């Protein structure tokens, strides 16, 4: 088999790296994706039109050098949504990415399989797949995206093997067998919870929808806000988590807080990199949930729909910490510590909607485990992702940047923090392709 570049993971990051490589004239690219369809990933793999992009169309071009590109695609294919401020259904975005990939068909071969190991083979690398293939590669790009969440710690962990429990809200079987009158508990109150609640509302689900929030925080909604220049200058900004919190609060006094948060986007990576490791850890423990709900907002129409369902009593939001579960034939009692005591919710299904596992030491991912074991990769200081040089080359256990293994996207969270959404990923994909094409 021809030896070329193998990209593992066909979400936005992997797809766009392949597209840029092809546009730069590189041939023999293999895009390996374990899910049925490439060019979707978790975010755009939804079939539900009620799942909207949480970023306005004007900011969703996949090509950093052509900011109007997505709007132009909408004009040609979905003209009703071709407005800069529109929040477009995510399945449309999948079609957009698919069209970019299809235009590169001569250069990119897509393969449905899961990479489970990578080994050096003298002339480069061999990627081994679950399906039994051995793909020879000159270079490999890991575009693995986000991982399923871990199980919240509870007193009855045996419940996690129950058929009533769904560990990963995006698994295809999440709602299988759910009866219209079944009561559901969504654990967590972030964007995944919003998405799952929307599906239940769309199905006109008759049972109760309970949402359990650890801190009572829910994603804020988008509202118009005039753009501001960054309210913090990385060189002079505080270098502690608390100092940053105070500085942002001060900057927001008398201003639109959305504009203040958005103004930090171009400098967030720099602010993060200036924090000492202990302060990054403090941010993760104490502040990240507050940051997330203000930074990752939902479309106004989504916020309205959820609020209407709360007002109508279809969705109930509870604040507390999971204690454990007791299951019987009729369902499961979820025991929740509220701070004032223990409450009990009787439901038929529990869906874990907490955020992706962000500790690489807890992952159950054979490929990552194999790379770490062989010393071909190491985690960053916080184990939130993989350690790399400035341009995405993996750093191995010898401390040296690899000449053959690269990554981008959420794997760089520990290094950059702000590395999960299209505005950052499109630039990373282009820059990595330029690096690989110039070798
Ligand atoms: C529900 C949701 C909504 C979002 N909405 C927006 C939005 O509106 N705007 C925005 O900018 N961002 C949004 N995001 C952020 C989104 O994560 C990024 O925009 C982007 O899609 C991330 O792409 P990725 O390729 O890095 O990761 P992913 O989309 O997670 O793709 C990684 C892919 O790698 C595959 N994979 C992993 N391991 C292997 C293996 N060993 N072998 C083969 N394949 C493998 C996975 O199956 C997956 O398809 C959203 C995220 C989510 C979860």
GROMACS .gro file of C-alpha atoms in nm, residues 2 5-6 14 20 39 42 47 52 73 97 127 154 160-161 165 172-174 225 236 269 302 306 318 359-360 381:
model
   28
    2UNK     CA    1   0.120   0.353  -0.081
    5UNK     CA    2  -0.024   1.096   0.546
    6UNK     CA    3  -0.281   0.925   0.770
   14UNK     CA    4  -0.921   1.598   1.077
   20UNK     CA    5  -0.603   2.192   0.325
   39UNK     CA    6  -1.682   1.525   0.809
   42UNK     CA    7  -1.971   1.453   1.742
   47UNK     CA    8  -2.971   1.431   1.270
   52UNK     CA    9  -2.838   2.469   1.613
   73UNK     CA   10  -2.243   2.803   0.085
   97UNK     CA   11  -1.802   2.008   0.559
  127UNK     CA   12  -0.129   0.256   1.193
  154UNK     CA   13  -2.113   0.793   4.373
  160UNK     CA   14  -2.313   0.235   3.600
  161UNK     CA   15  -2.355  -0.106   3.437
  165UNK     CA   16  -2.779   0.437   3.254
  172UNK     CA   17  -2.663   0.616   1.924
  173UNK     CA   18  -2.864   0.412   2.179
  174UNK     CA   19  -2.927   0.703   2.420
  225UNK     CA   20  -2.315   4.294   2.178
  236UNK     CA   21   0.006   4.319   3.201
  269UNK     CA   22  -0.463   3.135   2.472
  302UNK     CA   23  -3.286   2.764   2.199
  306UNK     CA   24  -3.577   2.568   2.718
  318UNK     CA   25  -3.233   2.066   4.063
  359UNK     CA   26  -0.804   1.395   3.217
  360UNK     CA   27  -0.600   1.189   2.971
  381UNK     CA   28   0.151   1.910   3.277
   0.00000   0.00000   0.00000
